[in-house]
mmCIF file with all atom_site columns, C-alpha atoms in Angstrom:
data_model
loop_
_atom_site.group_PDB
_atom_site.id
_atom_site.type_symbol
_atom_site.label_atom_id
_atom_site.label_alt_id
_atom_site.label_comp_id
_atom_site.label_asym_id
_atom_site.label_entity_id
_atom_site.label_seq_id
_atom_site.pdbx_PDB_ins_code
_atom_site.Cartn_x
_atom_site.Cartn_y
_atom_site.Cartn_z
_atom_site.occupancy
_atom_site.B_iso_or_equiv
_atom_site.pdbx_formal_charge
_atom_site.auth_seq_id
_atom_site.auth_comp_id
_atom_site.auth_asym_id
_atom_site.auth_atom_id
_atom_site.pdbx_PDB_model_num
ATOM 1   C CA . MET A 1 1   ? -10.876 23.518 -20.789 1.00 0.00 ? 1   MET A CA 1
ATOM 2   C CA . ARG A 1 2   ? -14.669 23.508 -20.670 1.00 0.00 ? 2   ARG A CA 1
ATOM 3   C CA . PRO A 1 3   ? -16.632 24.585 -23.732 1.00 0.00 ? 3   PRO A CA 1
ATOM 4   C CA . LEU A 1 4   ? -18.361 27.942 -23.375 1.00 0.00 ? 4   LEU A CA 1
ATOM 5   C CA . VAL A 1 5   ? -22.130 27.540 -23.596 1.00 0.00 ? 5   VAL A CA 1
ATOM 6   C CA . SER A 1 6   ? -24.182 30.479 -24.738 1.00 0.00 ? 6   SER A CA 1
ATOM 7   C CA . VAL A 1 7   ? -27.805 30.549 -23.617 1.00 0.00 ? 7   VAL A CA 1
ATOM 8   C CA . PRO A 1 8   ? -30.179 33.152 -25.025 1.00 0.00 ? 8   PRO A CA 1
ATOM 9   C CA . VAL A 1 9   ? -31.910 35.453 -22.573 1.00 0.00 ? 9   VAL A CA 1
ATOM 10  C CA . PRO A 1 10  ? -35.480 34.213 -22.106 1.00 0.00 ? 10  PRO A CA 1
ATOM 11  C CA . LYS A 1 11  ? -38.085 36.353 -23.853 1.00 0.00 ? 11  LYS A CA 1
ATOM 12  C CA . ARG A 1 12  ? -40.427 38.034 -21.406 1.00 0.00 ? 12  ARG A CA 1
ATOM 13  C CA . GLN A 1 13  ? -44.008 36.746 -21.766 1.00 0.00 ? 13  GLN A CA 1
ATOM 14  C CA . LYS A 1 14  ? -47.285 38.469 -20.879 1.00 0.00 ? 14  LYS A CA 1
ATOM 15  C CA . CYS A 1 15  ? -47.984 38.642 -17.131 1.00 0.00 ? 15  CYS A CA 1
ATOM 16  C CA . ASP A 1 16  ? -44.524 37.111 -16.608 1.00 0.00 ? 16  ASP A CA 1
ATOM 17  C CA . HIS A 1 17  ? -45.546 33.616 -17.778 1.00 0.00 ? 17  HIS A CA 1
ATOM 18  C CA . TRP A 1 18  ? -42.709 31.211 -18.565 1.00 0.00 ? 18  TRP A CA 1
ATOM 19  C CA . THR A 1 19  ? -44.255 30.302 -21.909 1.00 0.00 ? 19  THR A CA 1
ATOM 20  C CA . PRO A 1 20  ? -46.482 32.337 -24.239 1.00 0.00 ? 20  PRO A CA 1
ATOM 21  C CA . CYS A 1 21  ? -50.233 31.799 -24.345 1.00 0.00 ? 21  CYS A CA 1
ATOM 22  C CA . PRO A 1 22  ? -51.732 30.564 -27.612 1.00 0.00 ? 22  PRO A CA 1
ATOM 23  C CA . SER A 1 23  ? -52.892 33.396 -29.903 1.00 0.00 ? 23  SER A CA 1
ATOM 24  C CA . ASP A 1 24  ? -56.575 32.630 -29.262 1.00 0.00 ? 24  ASP A CA 1
ATOM 25  C CA . THR A 1 25  ? -56.242 33.115 -25.472 1.00 0.00 ? 25  THR A CA 1
ATOM 26  C CA . TYR A 1 26  ? -55.550 35.878 -22.944 1.00 0.00 ? 26  TYR A CA 1
ATOM 27  C CA . ALA A 1 27  ? -52.773 35.656 -20.346 1.00 0.00 ? 27  ALA A CA 1
ATOM 28  C CA . TYR A 1 28  ? -53.581 36.227 -16.676 1.00 0.00 ? 28  TYR A CA 1
ATOM 29  C CA . ARG A 1 29  ? -51.911 35.947 -13.281 1.00 0.00 ? 29  ARG A CA 1
ATOM 30  C CA . LEU A 1 30  ? -53.479 36.281 -9.826  1.00 0.00 ? 30  LEU A CA 1
ATOM 31  C CA . LEU A 1 31  ? -51.135 36.652 -6.872  1.00 0.00 ? 31  LEU A CA 1
ATOM 32  C CA . SER A 1 32  ? -52.430 36.927 -3.317  1.00 0.00 ? 32  SER A CA 1
ATOM 33  C CA . GLY A 1 33  ? -50.722 39.114 -0.784  1.00 0.00 ? 33  GLY A CA 1
ATOM 34  C CA . GLY A 1 34  ? -48.349 37.575 1.736   1.00 0.00 ? 34  GLY A CA 1
ATOM 35  C CA . GLY A 1 35  ? -46.828 39.264 4.754   1.00 0.00 ? 35  GLY A CA 1
ATOM 36  C CA . ILE A 1 36  ? -47.190 42.919 5.578   1.00 0.00 ? 36  ILE A CA 1
ATOM 37  C CA . ASN A 1 37  ? -45.345 44.190 2.485   1.00 0.00 ? 37  ASN A CA 1
ATOM 38  C CA . LYS A 1 38  ? -46.323 41.628 -0.182  1.00 0.00 ? 38  LYS A CA 1
ATOM 39  C CA . TYR A 1 39  ? -49.397 43.091 -1.876  1.00 0.00 ? 39  TYR A CA 1
ATOM 40  C CA . ALA A 1 40  ? -51.891 41.240 -4.073  1.00 0.00 ? 40  ALA A CA 1
ATOM 41  C CA . LYS A 1 41  ? -51.479 41.601 -7.847  1.00 0.00 ? 41  LYS A CA 1
ATOM 42  C CA . ILE A 1 42  ? -53.880 40.972 -10.698 1.00 0.00 ? 42  ILE A CA 1
ATOM 43  C CA . CYS A 1 43  ? -52.502 40.972 -14.254 1.00 0.00 ? 43  CYS A CA 1
ATOM 44  C CA . PHE A 1 44  ? -54.530 40.474 -17.449 1.00 0.00 ? 44  PHE A CA 1
ATOM 45  C CA . GLU A 1 45  ? -52.965 40.498 -20.938 1.00 0.00 ? 45  GLU A CA 1
ATOM 46  C CA . ASP A 1 46  ? -49.815 42.117 -19.526 1.00 0.00 ? 46  ASP A CA 1
ATOM 47  C CA . ASN A 1 47  ? -51.798 44.958 -17.943 1.00 0.00 ? 47  ASN A CA 1
ATOM 48  C CA . LEU A 1 48  ? -51.462 45.270 -14.180 1.00 0.00 ? 48  LEU A CA 1
ATOM 49  C CA . LEU A 1 49  ? -55.086 45.744 -13.081 1.00 0.00 ? 49  LEU A CA 1
ATOM 50  C CA . MET A 1 50  ? -54.325 45.823 -9.361  1.00 0.00 ? 50  MET A CA 1
ATOM 51  C CA . GLY A 1 51  ? -51.085 46.079 -7.458  1.00 0.00 ? 51  GLY A CA 1
ATOM 52  C CA . GLU A 1 52  ? -48.879 48.088 -5.140  1.00 0.00 ? 52  GLU A CA 1
ATOM 53  C CA . LYS A 1 53  ? -47.440 50.120 -8.039  1.00 0.00 ? 53  LYS A CA 1
ATOM 54  C CA . LEU A 1 54  ? -50.961 51.309 -8.901  1.00 0.00 ? 54  LEU A CA 1
ATOM 55  C CA . GLY A 1 55  ? -51.884 51.964 -5.266  1.00 0.00 ? 55  GLY A CA 1
ATOM 56  C CA . ASN A 1 56  ? -55.248 50.230 -5.700  1.00 0.00 ? 56  ASN A CA 1
ATOM 57  C CA . VAL A 1 57  ? -54.803 47.184 -3.434  1.00 0.00 ? 57  VAL A CA 1
ATOM 58  C CA . ALA A 1 58  ? -56.268 47.093 0.049   1.00 0.00 ? 58  ALA A CA 1
ATOM 59  C CA . ARG A 1 59  ? -56.778 44.627 2.856   1.00 0.00 ? 59  ARG A CA 1
ATOM 60  C CA . GLY A 1 60  ? -59.532 42.119 2.172   1.00 0.00 ? 60  GLY A CA 1
ATOM 61  C CA . ILE A 1 61  ? -60.640 40.700 -1.161  1.00 0.00 ? 61  ILE A CA 1
ATOM 62  C CA . ASN A 1 62  ? -59.474 42.702 -4.151  1.00 0.00 ? 62  ASN A CA 1
ATOM 63  C CA . ILE A 1 63  ? -61.643 42.211 -7.246  1.00 0.00 ? 63  ILE A CA 1
ATOM 64  C CA . ALA A 1 64  ? -61.057 43.202 -10.850 1.00 0.00 ? 64  ALA A CA 1
ATOM 65  C CA . ILE A 1 65  ? -63.638 42.684 -13.559 1.00 0.00 ? 65  ILE A CA 1
ATOM 66  C CA . VAL A 1 66  ? -62.293 43.073 -17.053 1.00 0.00 ? 66  VAL A CA 1
ATOM 67  C CA . ASN A 1 67  ? -63.893 46.108 -18.752 1.00 0.00 ? 67  ASN A CA 1
ATOM 68  C CA . TYR A 1 68  ? -66.069 47.059 -15.829 1.00 0.00 ? 68  TYR A CA 1
ATOM 69  C CA . ASN A 1 69  ? -66.255 49.696 -13.046 1.00 0.00 ? 69  ASN A CA 1
ATOM 70  C CA . SER A 1 70  ? -66.106 49.190 -9.289  1.00 0.00 ? 70  SER A CA 1
ATOM 71  C CA . GLY A 1 71  ? -68.707 49.458 -6.534  1.00 0.00 ? 71  GLY A CA 1
ATOM 72  C CA . PRO A 1 72  ? -69.871 47.688 -3.348  1.00 0.00 ? 72  PRO A CA 1
ATOM 73  C CA . MET A 1 73  ? -68.768 44.056 -3.554  1.00 0.00 ? 73  MET A CA 1
ATOM 74  C CA . ILE A 1 74  ? -72.055 42.122 -3.838  1.00 0.00 ? 74  ILE A CA 1
ATOM 75  C CA . LYS A 1 75  ? -73.620 44.662 -6.195  1.00 0.00 ? 75  LYS A CA 1
ATOM 76  C CA . PHE A 1 76  ? -70.315 44.828 -8.070  1.00 0.00 ? 76  PHE A CA 1
ATOM 77  C CA . ILE A 1 77  ? -70.258 41.053 -8.603  1.00 0.00 ? 77  ILE A CA 1
ATOM 78  C CA . GLN A 1 78  ? -73.951 40.776 -9.455  1.00 0.00 ? 78  GLN A CA 1
ATOM 79  C CA . SER A 1 79  ? -73.829 43.670 -11.930 1.00 0.00 ? 79  SER A CA 1
ATOM 80  C CA . ALA A 1 80  ? -70.917 42.237 -13.903 1.00 0.00 ? 80  ALA A CA 1
ATOM 81  C CA . PRO A 1 81  ? -72.234 41.799 -17.440 1.00 0.00 ? 81  PRO A CA 1
ATOM 82  C CA . PRO A 1 82  ? -72.538 38.382 -19.090 1.00 0.00 ? 82  PRO A CA 1
ATOM 83  C CA . LYS A 1 83  ? -69.309 37.060 -20.576 1.00 0.00 ? 83  LYS A CA 1
ATOM 84  C CA . SER A 1 84  ? -67.149 38.787 -17.926 1.00 0.00 ? 84  SER A CA 1
ATOM 85  C CA . LEU A 1 85  ? -64.052 37.447 -16.213 1.00 0.00 ? 85  LEU A CA 1
ATOM 86  C CA . LEU A 1 86  ? -63.811 38.215 -12.491 1.00 0.00 ? 86  LEU A CA 1
ATOM 87  C CA . PHE A 1 87  ? -60.371 38.115 -10.828 1.00 0.00 ? 87  PHE A CA 1
ATOM 88  C CA . MET A 1 88  ? -60.107 38.055 -7.014  1.00 0.00 ? 88  MET A CA 1
ATOM 89  C CA . ALA A 1 89  ? -57.076 38.048 -4.698  1.00 0.00 ? 89  ALA A CA 1
ATOM 90  C CA . THR A 1 90  ? -56.793 38.647 -0.952  1.00 0.00 ? 90  THR A CA 1
ATOM 91  C CA . TYR A 1 91  ? -54.363 40.872 0.855   1.00 0.00 ? 91  TYR A CA 1
ATOM 92  C CA . ASP A 1 92  ? -54.038 40.624 4.655   1.00 0.00 ? 92  ASP A CA 1
ATOM 93  C CA . ASP A 1 93  ? -57.487 39.435 5.732   1.00 0.00 ? 93  ASP A CA 1
ATOM 94  C CA . GLY A 1 94  ? -60.363 38.773 3.359   1.00 0.00 ? 94  GLY A CA 1
ATOM 95  C CA . SER A 1 95  ? -62.603 36.861 5.768   1.00 0.00 ? 95  SER A CA 1
ATOM 96  C CA . THR A 1 96  ? -63.325 38.839 8.948   1.00 0.00 ? 96  THR A CA 1
ATOM 97  C CA . ARG A 1 97  ? -65.781 41.340 7.454   1.00 0.00 ? 97  ARG A CA 1
ATOM 98  C CA . LEU A 1 98  ? -67.044 39.050 4.683   1.00 0.00 ? 98  LEU A CA 1
ATOM 99  C CA . ASN A 1 99  ? -70.750 38.449 5.334   1.00 0.00 ? 99  ASN A CA 1
ATOM 100 C CA . ASN A 1 100 ? -72.784 35.425 4.214   1.00 0.00 ? 100 ASN A CA 1
ATOM 101 C CA . ASP A 1 101 ? -74.404 37.295 1.302   1.00 0.00 ? 101 ASP A CA 1
ATOM 102 C CA . ALA A 1 102 ? -70.962 38.113 -0.105  1.00 0.00 ? 102 ALA A CA 1
ATOM 103 C CA . LYS A 1 103 ? -69.777 34.530 0.436   1.00 0.00 ? 103 LYS A CA 1
ATOM 104 C CA . ASN A 1 104 ? -72.907 33.241 -1.330  1.00 0.00 ? 104 ASN A CA 1
ATOM 105 C CA . ALA A 1 105 ? -72.374 35.605 -4.284  1.00 0.00 ? 105 ALA A CA 1
ATOM 106 C CA . ILE A 1 106 ? -68.786 34.352 -4.679  1.00 0.00 ? 106 ILE A CA 1
ATOM 107 C CA . GLU A 1 107 ? -69.859 30.727 -4.197  1.00 0.00 ? 107 GLU A CA 1
ATOM 108 C CA . GLU A 1 108 ? -72.466 31.180 -6.967  1.00 0.00 ? 108 GLU A CA 1
ATOM 109 C CA . LEU A 1 109 ? -69.578 32.071 -9.282  1.00 0.00 ? 109 LEU A CA 1
ATOM 110 C CA . GLY A 1 110 ? -68.045 28.650 -8.565  1.00 0.00 ? 110 GLY A CA 1
ATOM 111 C CA . SER A 1 111 ? -65.808 29.163 -5.526  1.00 0.00 ? 111 SER A CA 1
ATOM 112 C CA . LYS A 1 112 ? -65.298 25.988 -3.504  1.00 0.00 ? 112 LYS A CA 1
ATOM 113 C CA . GLU A 1 113 ? -63.126 27.673 -0.839  1.00 0.00 ? 113 GLU A CA 1
ATOM 114 C CA . ILE A 1 114 ? -64.813 30.993 0.005   1.00 0.00 ? 114 ILE A CA 1
ATOM 115 C CA . LYS A 1 115 ? -66.652 29.517 3.001   1.00 0.00 ? 115 LYS A CA 1
ATOM 116 C CA . ASN A 1 116 ? -63.429 27.871 4.229   1.00 0.00 ? 116 ASN A CA 1
ATOM 117 C CA . MET A 1 117 ? -61.471 31.134 4.301   1.00 0.00 ? 117 MET A CA 1
ATOM 118 C CA . LYS A 1 118 ? -59.959 31.983 7.686   1.00 0.00 ? 118 LYS A CA 1
ATOM 119 C CA . PHE A 1 119 ? -58.233 34.996 9.188   1.00 0.00 ? 119 PHE A CA 1
ATOM 120 C CA . ARG A 1 120 ? -55.344 35.969 6.911   1.00 0.00 ? 120 ARG A CA 1
ATOM 121 C CA . SER A 1 121 ? -55.837 33.096 4.450   1.00 0.00 ? 121 SER A CA 1
ATOM 122 C CA . SER A 1 122 ? -54.131 33.767 1.124   1.00 0.00 ? 122 SER A CA 1
ATOM 123 C CA . TRP A 1 123 ? -56.747 33.191 -1.598  1.00 0.00 ? 123 TRP A CA 1
ATOM 124 C CA . VAL A 1 124 ? -57.026 33.737 -5.351  1.00 0.00 ? 124 VAL A CA 1
ATOM 125 C CA . PHE A 1 125 ? -60.028 33.024 -7.569  1.00 0.00 ? 125 PHE A CA 1
ATOM 126 C CA . LEU A 1 126 ? -60.897 33.313 -11.261 1.00 0.00 ? 126 LEU A CA 1
ATOM 127 C CA . ALA A 1 127 ? -64.558 33.221 -12.269 1.00 0.00 ? 127 ALA A CA 1
ATOM 128 C CA . ALA A 1 128 ? -66.493 33.538 -15.500 1.00 0.00 ? 128 ALA A CA 1
ATOM 129 C CA . LYS A 1 129 ? -69.949 35.050 -15.500 1.00 0.00 ? 129 LYS A CA 1
ATOM 130 C CA . GLY A 1 130 ? -72.363 33.865 -18.176 1.00 0.00 ? 130 GLY A CA 1
ATOM 131 C CA . PHE A 1 131 ? -70.077 31.217 -19.696 1.00 0.00 ? 131 PHE A CA 1
ATOM 132 C CA . GLU A 1 132 ? -67.982 28.188 -18.760 1.00 0.00 ? 132 GLU A CA 1
ATOM 133 C CA . LEU A 1 133 ? -64.207 28.224 -18.486 1.00 0.00 ? 133 LEU A CA 1
ATOM 134 C CA . PRO A 1 134 ? -62.386 25.200 -19.920 1.00 0.00 ? 134 PRO A CA 1
ATOM 135 C CA . SER A 1 135 ? -62.150 22.455 -17.290 1.00 0.00 ? 135 SER A CA 1
ATOM 136 C CA . GLU A 1 136 ? -58.316 22.398 -17.351 1.00 0.00 ? 136 GLU A CA 1
ATOM 137 C CA . ILE A 1 137 ? -58.051 25.985 -16.064 1.00 0.00 ? 137 ILE A CA 1
ATOM 138 C CA . GLN A 1 138 ? -57.167 26.269 -12.388 1.00 0.00 ? 138 GLN A CA 1
ATOM 139 C CA . ARG A 1 139 ? -59.784 28.571 -10.888 1.00 0.00 ? 139 ARG A CA 1
ATOM 140 C CA . GLU A 1 140 ? -58.931 28.799 -7.222  1.00 0.00 ? 140 GLU A CA 1
ATOM 141 C CA . LYS A 1 141 ? -56.212 28.312 -4.633  1.00 0.00 ? 141 LYS A CA 1
ATOM 142 C CA . ILE A 1 142 ? -56.084 28.903 -0.876  1.00 0.00 ? 142 ILE A CA 1
ATOM 143 C CA . ASN A 1 143 ? -53.368 28.847 1.774   1.00 0.00 ? 143 ASN A CA 1
ATOM 144 C CA . HIS A 1 144 ? -54.405 29.163 5.412   1.00 0.00 ? 144 HIS A CA 1
ATOM 145 C CA . SER A 1 145 ? -52.426 30.975 8.079   1.00 0.00 ? 145 SER A CA 1
ATOM 146 C CA . ASP A 1 146 ? -50.588 28.477 10.269  1.00 0.00 ? 146 ASP A CA 1
ATOM 147 C CA . THR A 1 147 ? -48.326 29.809 13.021  1.00 0.00 ? 147 THR A CA 1
ATOM 148 C CA . LYS A 1 148 ? -45.934 26.859 12.650  1.00 0.00 ? 148 LYS A CA 1
ATOM 149 C CA . ASN A 1 149 ? -45.569 27.129 8.870   1.00 0.00 ? 149 ASN A CA 1
ATOM 150 C CA . ASN A 1 150 ? -46.141 30.801 8.018   1.00 0.00 ? 150 ASN A CA 1
ATOM 151 C CA . ARG A 1 151 ? -43.474 32.288 5.769   1.00 0.00 ? 151 ARG A CA 1
ATOM 152 C CA . TYR A 1 152 ? -43.905 35.694 7.375   1.00 0.00 ? 152 TYR A CA 1
ATOM 153 C CA . SER A 1 153 ? -44.556 36.356 11.058  1.00 0.00 ? 153 SER A CA 1
ATOM 154 C CA . GLY A 1 154 ? -48.309 35.753 11.413  1.00 0.00 ? 154 GLY A CA 1
ATOM 155 C CA . TRP A 1 155 ? -48.860 35.699 7.638   1.00 0.00 ? 155 TRP A CA 1
ATOM 156 C CA . PRO A 1 156 ? -49.025 32.777 5.198   1.00 0.00 ? 156 PRO A CA 1
ATOM 157 C CA . ALA A 1 157 ? -47.026 32.857 1.982   1.00 0.00 ? 157 ALA A CA 1
ATOM 158 C CA . GLU A 1 158 ? -48.524 34.474 -1.079  1.00 0.00 ? 158 GLU A CA 1
ATOM 159 C CA . ILE A 1 159 ? -50.023 32.103 -3.660  1.00 0.00 ? 159 ILE A CA 1
ATOM 160 C CA . GLN A 1 160 ? -50.816 32.421 -7.339  1.00 0.00 ? 160 GLN A CA 1
ATOM 161 C CA . ILE A 1 161 ? -52.619 30.891 -10.249 1.00 0.00 ? 161 ILE A CA 1
ATOM 162 C CA . GLU A 1 162 ? -51.903 31.768 -13.843 1.00 0.00 ? 162 GLU A CA 1
ATOM 163 C CA . GLY A 1 163 ? -52.839 30.567 -17.251 1.00 0.00 ? 163 GLY A CA 1
ATOM 164 C CA . CYS A 1 164 ? -54.490 31.370 -20.532 1.00 0.00 ? 164 CYS A CA 1
ATOM 165 C CA . VAL A 1 165 ? -58.217 31.886 -21.051 1.00 0.00 ? 165 VAL A CA 1
ATOM 166 C CA . PRO A 1 166 ? -59.922 31.631 -24.434 1.00 0.00 ? 166 PRO A CA 1
ATOM 167 C CA . LYS A 1 167 ? -60.530 34.935 -26.217 1.00 0.00 ? 167 LYS A CA 1
ATOM 168 C CA . GLU A 1 168 ? -63.953 33.689 -27.330 1.00 0.00 ? 168 GLU A CA 1
ATOM 169 C CA . PRO A 1 169 ? -66.087 32.471 -24.392 1.00 0.00 ? 169 PRO A CA 1
ATOM 170 C CA . SER A 1 170 ? -67.948 29.225 -24.988 1.00 0.00 ? 170 SER A CA 1
#
């Protein structure tokens, strides 16, 4: 007879992390869309800022700035106050109508992939305005549509980055 092993149910962490963030940091998760029914999600400190449940996700690049209001994309990015975190995630296609001024504004925030984005690329990006994020934080991830390897018909798989950002910007 095998011994019965009892395993405690894992405690749910903020933004569905596997482990808790240190007390001096905020939890975040950015999830790009993937396929026709997999919408982008942006979570910060266990608050869903953007997602299908809220009905505030659309095709293109979805942007959330913590403690700030929305507007046209370039003006929205440029008017983010100092010491702001900017969270971006694509759903469907974020590249077709993205002009060079918008790409430049995102590149100025530190994006290395914005000019490499293609039709239906899955892309997520975390930026800090007016301060530096710790070097160990993953800031960006991209997955290009590839007809041979797409998870969904014509769509690449969704991608995500997650982590913990310091509560006090440096």
